[in-house]
Coordinates of C-alpha atoms in Angstrom, one line a residue:
X1 CA -70.4 -36.2 38.2
X2 CA -67.2 -34.5 40.0
X3 CA -66.3 -36.8 42.8
X4 CA -65.8 -34.7 46.3
X5 CA -62.4 -35.6 46.1
X6 CA -62.0 -34.0 43.0
X7 CA -63.0 -30.8 43.9
X8 CA -60.7 -28.1 45.7
X9 CA -61.4 -24.6 47.7
X10 CA -60.0 -21.1 46.7
X11 CA -60.8 -17.9 48.2
X12 CA -59.8 -16.3 45.3
X13 CA -61.6 -18.3 43.0
X14 CA -64.7 -17.9 44.9
X15 CA -64.5 -13.9 44.7
X16 CA -64.1 -14.6 41.0
X17 CA -67.1 -16.8 40.7
X18 CA -68.9 -14.5 42.6
X19 CA -67.9 -11.3 41.0
X20 CA -68.6 -13.1 37.5
X21 CA -72.0 -14.1 38.3
X22 CA -72.9 -10.4 39.9
X23 CA -71.6 -9.0 36.6
X24 CA -73.6 -11.5 34.3
X25 CA -76.9 -10.2 36.3
X26 CA -75.8 -6.8 35.6
X27 CA -75.9 -7.3 31.6
X28 CA -78.8 -8.8 31.9
X29 CA -81.2 -6.7 34.3
X30 CA -79.4 -5.5 37.8
X31 CA -78.7 -1.8 38.0
X32 CA -74.3 -1.6 38.2
X33 CA -74.2 0.6 40.7
X34 CA -76.2 -1.8 42.9
X35 CA -73.1 -4.5 43.0
X36 CA -70.6 -3.1 45.2
X37 CA -66.6 -4.4 45.6
X38 CA -64.6 -4.2 48.5
X39 CA -61.4 -2.2 49.3
X40 CA -57.9 -4.2 48.8
X41 CA -58.1 -5.1 52.4
X42 CA -61.4 -6.3 52.3
X43 CA -64.8 -4.8 53.8
X44 CA -64.2 -2.3 56.7
X45 CA -67.6 -3.6 58.7
X46 CA -66.0 -7.3 58.6
X47 CA -62.4 -6.3 59.3
X48 CA -62.5 -4.2 61.7
X49 CA -65.4 -6.0 63.6
X50 CA -65.4 -6.9 67.5
X51 CA -64.1 -10.1 67.6
X52 CA -66.2 -11.1 70.2
X53 CA -69.5 -10.8 67.9
X54 CA -67.7 -12.5 64.8
X55 CA -67.0 -14.8 67.4
X56 CA -70.2 -15.3 67.8
X57 CA -71.2 -16.6 64.4
X58 CA -68.8 -19.6 65.1
X59 CA -67.8 -19.2 62.2
X60 CA -63.7 -20.2 60.8
X61 CA -61.1 -17.4 60.0
X62 CA -61.3 -18.6 56.4
X63 CA -65.1 -17.6 56.6
X64 CA -65.0 -14.7 57.9
X65 CA -62.0 -13.5 55.6
X66 CA -63.8 -14.7 52.6
X67 CA -66.9 -12.7 53.8
X68 CA -64.7 -9.8 54.0
X69 CA -63.5 -10.2 50.3
X70 CA -66.8 -11.0 48.1
X71 CA -69.0 -8.5 46.1
X72 CA -72.5 -8.0 47.6
X73 CA -75.5 -6.9 45.8
X74 CA -76.3 -3.9 48.4
X75 CA -78.8 -4.5 50.9
X76 CA -78.8 -1.2 52.6
X77 CA -80.1 2.2 52.5
X78 CA -83.6 1.8 50.7
X79 CA -85.5 -1.6 51.4
X80 CA -87.5 -0.6 48.1
X81 CA -84.7 -1.1 46.1
X82 CA -83.4 -4.4 47.2
X83 CA -82.6 -6.4 44.3
X84 CA -83.2 -10.5 43.8
X85 CA -80.3 -12.0 42.3
X86 CA -82.1 -14.9 41.7
X87 CA -86.1 -15.7 41.8
X88 CA -87.8 -14.3 45.0
X89 CA -83.9 -14.7 46.8
X90 CA -81.7 -11.7 47.7
X91 CA -78.2 -12.3 48.6
X92 CA -77.0 -11.8 51.7
X93 CA -75.0 -8.7 51.9
X94 CA -72.5 -9.9 54.6
X95 CA -70.9 -6.6 54.8
X96 CA -74.1 -4.7 56.6
X97 CA -75.3 -7.8 58.5
X98 CA -72.2 -8.1 60.5
X99 CA -72.5 -4.3 60.6
X100 CA -76.0 -5.0 61.8
X101 CA -74.3 -7.3 64.7
X102 CA -71.6 -4.4 65.8
X103 CA -74.8 -1.7 66.2
X104 CA -77.2 -4.3 68.3
X105 CA -79.6 -4.8 65.4
X106 CA -79.6 -8.4 65.2
X107 CA -78.0 -11.2 66.9
X108 CA -75.9 -14.2 65.9
X109 CA -78.8 -16.9 65.9
X110 CA -80.7 -14.7 63.9
X111 CA -78.2 -13.6 61.2
X112 CA -77.5 -17.6 60.9
X113 CA -81.4 -18.7 60.5
X114 CA -82.2 -16.1 58.0
X115 CA -79.1 -17.4 55.8
X116 CA -78.3 -21.3 56.8
X117 CA -82.2 -22.3 57.6
X118 CA -83.8 -23.4 61.1
X119 CA -83.3 -26.7 59.8
X120 CA -80.3 -26.0 59.6
X121 CA -78.3 -23.7 61.3
X122 CA -77.7 -25.5 64.6
X123 CA -76.3 -28.2 62.7
X124 CA -74.2 -26.4 60.1
X125 CA -70.0 -26.8 60.9
X126 CA -67.6 -23.8 61.2
X127 CA -66.6 -23.8 57.7
X128 CA -69.6 -23.3 55.6
X129 CA -72.0 -20.0 55.2
X130 CA -75.5 -19.1 53.7
X131 CA -75.3 -17.3 50.7
X132 CA -78.5 -15.8 50.7
X133 CA -81.0 -14.0 53.5
X134 CA -84.2 -14.1 54.4
X135 CA -87.0 -15.7 55.9
X136 CA -88.4 -17.1 52.8
X137 CA -85.6 -17.5 50.6
X138 CA -84.2 -20.3 48.5
X139 CA -80.9 -21.6 51.0
X140 CA -77.4 -21.3 49.1
X141 CA -74.5 -22.6 51.6
X142 CA -71.0 -22.5 50.8
X143 CA -68.3 -24.9 52.1
X144 CA -65.0 -23.4 52.6
X145 CA -63.0 -27.1 52.8
X146 CA -65.1 -28.9 50.3
X147 CA -65.1 -26.3 47.8
X148 CA -68.9 -26.7 47.6
X149 CA -72.2 -25.1 47.6
X150 CA -75.4 -26.9 48.4
X151 CA -79.3 -25.6 47.2
X152 CA -81.2 -26.9 50.1
X153 CA -84.4 -28.8 49.4
X154 CA -86.3 -26.2 47.8
X155 CA -84.0 -26.5 44.6
X156 CA -86.8 -27.1 41.5
X157 CA -87.1 -30.6 40.8
X158 CA -86.3 -29.7 37.2
X159 CA -83.0 -28.3 38.3
X160 CA -82.2 -31.5 40.5
X161 CA -83.1 -33.9 37.6
X162 CA -81.8 -32.5 33.9
X163 CA -78.9 -30.0 36.0
X164 CA -77.1 -28.0 33.1
X165 CA -74.2 -28.5 35.2
X166 CA -73.0 -32.0 36.9
X167 CA -73.8 -32.3 40.5
X168 CA -70.9 -33.2 43.0
X169 CA -71.2 -37.2 43.8
X170 CA -70.7 -37.7 47.6
X171 CA -72.0 -39.8 50.2
X172 CA -71.9 -37.2 53.2
X173 CA -72.6 -39.9 55.9
X174 CA -68.9 -40.4 55.1
X175 CA -67.5 -37.4 56.8
X176 CA -70.3 -35.7 58.8
X177 CA -72.3 -36.0 61.7
X178 CA -76.1 -37.6 61.4
X179 CA -77.8 -34.8 61.6
X180 CA -75.8 -32.8 59.1
X181 CA -75.8 -35.4 56.7
X182 CA -79.1 -35.4 56.6
X183 CA -79.5 -31.9 55.8
X184 CA -76.6 -32.6 52.6
X185 CA -78.0 -34.9 51.3
X186 CA -81.4 -34.0 50.7
X187 CA -79.5 -30.7 49.2
X188 CA -77.9 -31.2 46.0
X189 CA -74.4 -29.5 46.0
X190 CA -71.7 -28.3 43.0
X191 CA -68.2 -27.3 43.0
X192 CA -68.6 -23.4 43.7
X193 CA -67.9 -22.2 40.2
X194 CA -70.0 -24.7 39.0
X195 CA -73.1 -23.3 40.9
X196 CA -72.7 -20.0 39.9
X197 CA -72.5 -21.3 36.1
X198 CA -75.7 -23.6 36.9
X199 CA -77.4 -20.3 37.8
X200 CA -76.3 -18.2 34.9
X201 CA -77.9 -21.1 32.6
X202 CA -81.0 -20.7 34.3
X203 CA -80.8 -17.1 33.0
X204 CA -79.7 -18.0 30.0
X205 CA -82.5 -20.1 29.2
X206 CA -85.3 -17.6 30.4
X207 CA -86.3 -20.2 33.0
X208 CA -85.3 -17.5 35.5
X209 CA -86.7 -14.2 34.2
X210 CA -86.1 -10.8 35.1
X211 CA -89.3 -8.5 35.4
X212 CA -87.3 -5.2 36.3
X213 CA -83.7 -4.5 37.8
X214 CA -85.1 -5.6 41.1
X215 CA -87.1 -8.6 40.6
X216 CA -86.9 -12.1 39.0
X217 CA -89.9 -14.8 38.5
X218 CA -89.1 -18.1 37.2
X219 CA -90.7 -20.7 35.1
X220 CA -91.1 -23.2 38.2
X221 CA -93.5 -22.0 40.1
X222 CA -97.0 -23.1 39.6
X223 CA -100.2 -21.7 40.4
X224 CA -99.3 -17.9 40.9
X225 CA -98.2 -16.5 37.5
X226 CA -100.8 -15.9 35.0
X227 CA -101.4 -17.8 32.3
X228 CA -99.5 -16.8 28.9
X229 CA -97.4 -14.5 30.7
X230 CA -94.0 -16.5 30.8
X231 CA -94.0 -17.1 27.0
X232 CA -94.5 -13.0 26.7
X233 CA -92.0 -13.2 28.5
X234 CA -89.5 -15.1 27.0
X235 CA -90.9 -13.7 23.6
X236 CA -89.9 -10.2 25.0
X237 CA -86.0 -10.7 25.4
X238 CA -85.6 -12.8 22.5
X239 CA -86.7 -9.6 20.6
X240 CA -84.5 -7.4 21.8
X241 CA -81.6 -10.0 21.7
X242 CA -81.1 -12.3 24.3
X243 CA -79.1 -14.4 25.1
X244 CA -76.5 -13.1 22.9
X245 CA -75.1 -10.3 24.7
X246 CA -73.1 -8.4 22.1
X247 CA -77.0 -7.9 20.9
X248 CA -79.1 -7.9 23.6
X249 CA -80.6 -4.4 24.5
X250 CA -80.7 -4.0 28.5
X251 CA -82.6 -1.1 28.5
X252 CA -85.0 -1.6 25.9
X253 CA -85.4 -4.7 26.8
X254 CA -86.9 -3.7 30.3
X255 CA -89.2 -0.9 29.6
X256 CA -91.4 -3.2 26.8
X257 CA -91.4 -5.8 29.5
X258 CA -92.7 -3.1 32.2
X259 CA -95.0 -1.9 29.5
X260 CA -96.5 -5.2 28.3
X261 CA -97.0 -6.2 32.4
X262 CA -98.4 -2.8 32.9
X263 CA -101.3 -3.6 30.1
X264 CA -101.5 -7.2 30.2
X265 CA -101.1 -8.0 33.9
X266 CA -100.7 -5.4 35.9
X267 CA -101.1 -7.6 39.0
X268 CA -97.5 -8.8 38.3
X269 CA -95.4 -5.6 37.4
X270 CA -93.1 -4.2 39.6
X271 CA -93.7 -0.1 39.5
X272 CA -90.7 0.9 41.0
X273 CA -88.5 2.8 39.1
X274 CA -84.5 2.9 38.3

């Protein structure tokens, strides 16, 4: 396990890790036009936001600067065509979220709750930011001082016990107040680049399984998936060349998955088109 003092934060490296992760997802299932990248000066909705509004989030200048330069899975427009970036998980589009603040469509506490979780948002220090957004999302919280991402206590036990990338070895009680340390202690953490590689490994191994350009399921949710559906999906991916990106036929694979689900598991099919 890497020690915490062996890890450092870099904005450029963080932006690169997120960009590379989203590019990977577009090769597997996402529509390419749903991933958006900022202009060189950053997202105008963030760089030009009212300073008093941003102050309400209680975040450091580095956090705000990072958000202004991250790529995003687009979350504005037609809500029916939002796309998962992990199983049952919407990544936060801070470009749109901060614009919503500016237009009085949301408030700072509400944004912190949906991105950092009800149990953590009041104890979260200014140098951390949530990467996901939604009431029932997994919580991925990035720390711009320590250079790590925490996956909250909803991280599947199989991943905690047998991760494909080594988690960070640290004792949060040595550097964080008790309430914050309690949360960190229950939420495994990885160096930022390793965290996104861990997620990609789950897709490569078909433990995270897209069923359309919008929806991702996984092998960890018990009692909810129709018997036989997961092996069927995995077989279809393998038949279409996955995980070899040189051989993988994305469009044909997604079409085959849609056809198989409609025929055998119609309640699980995603009937949205494109």
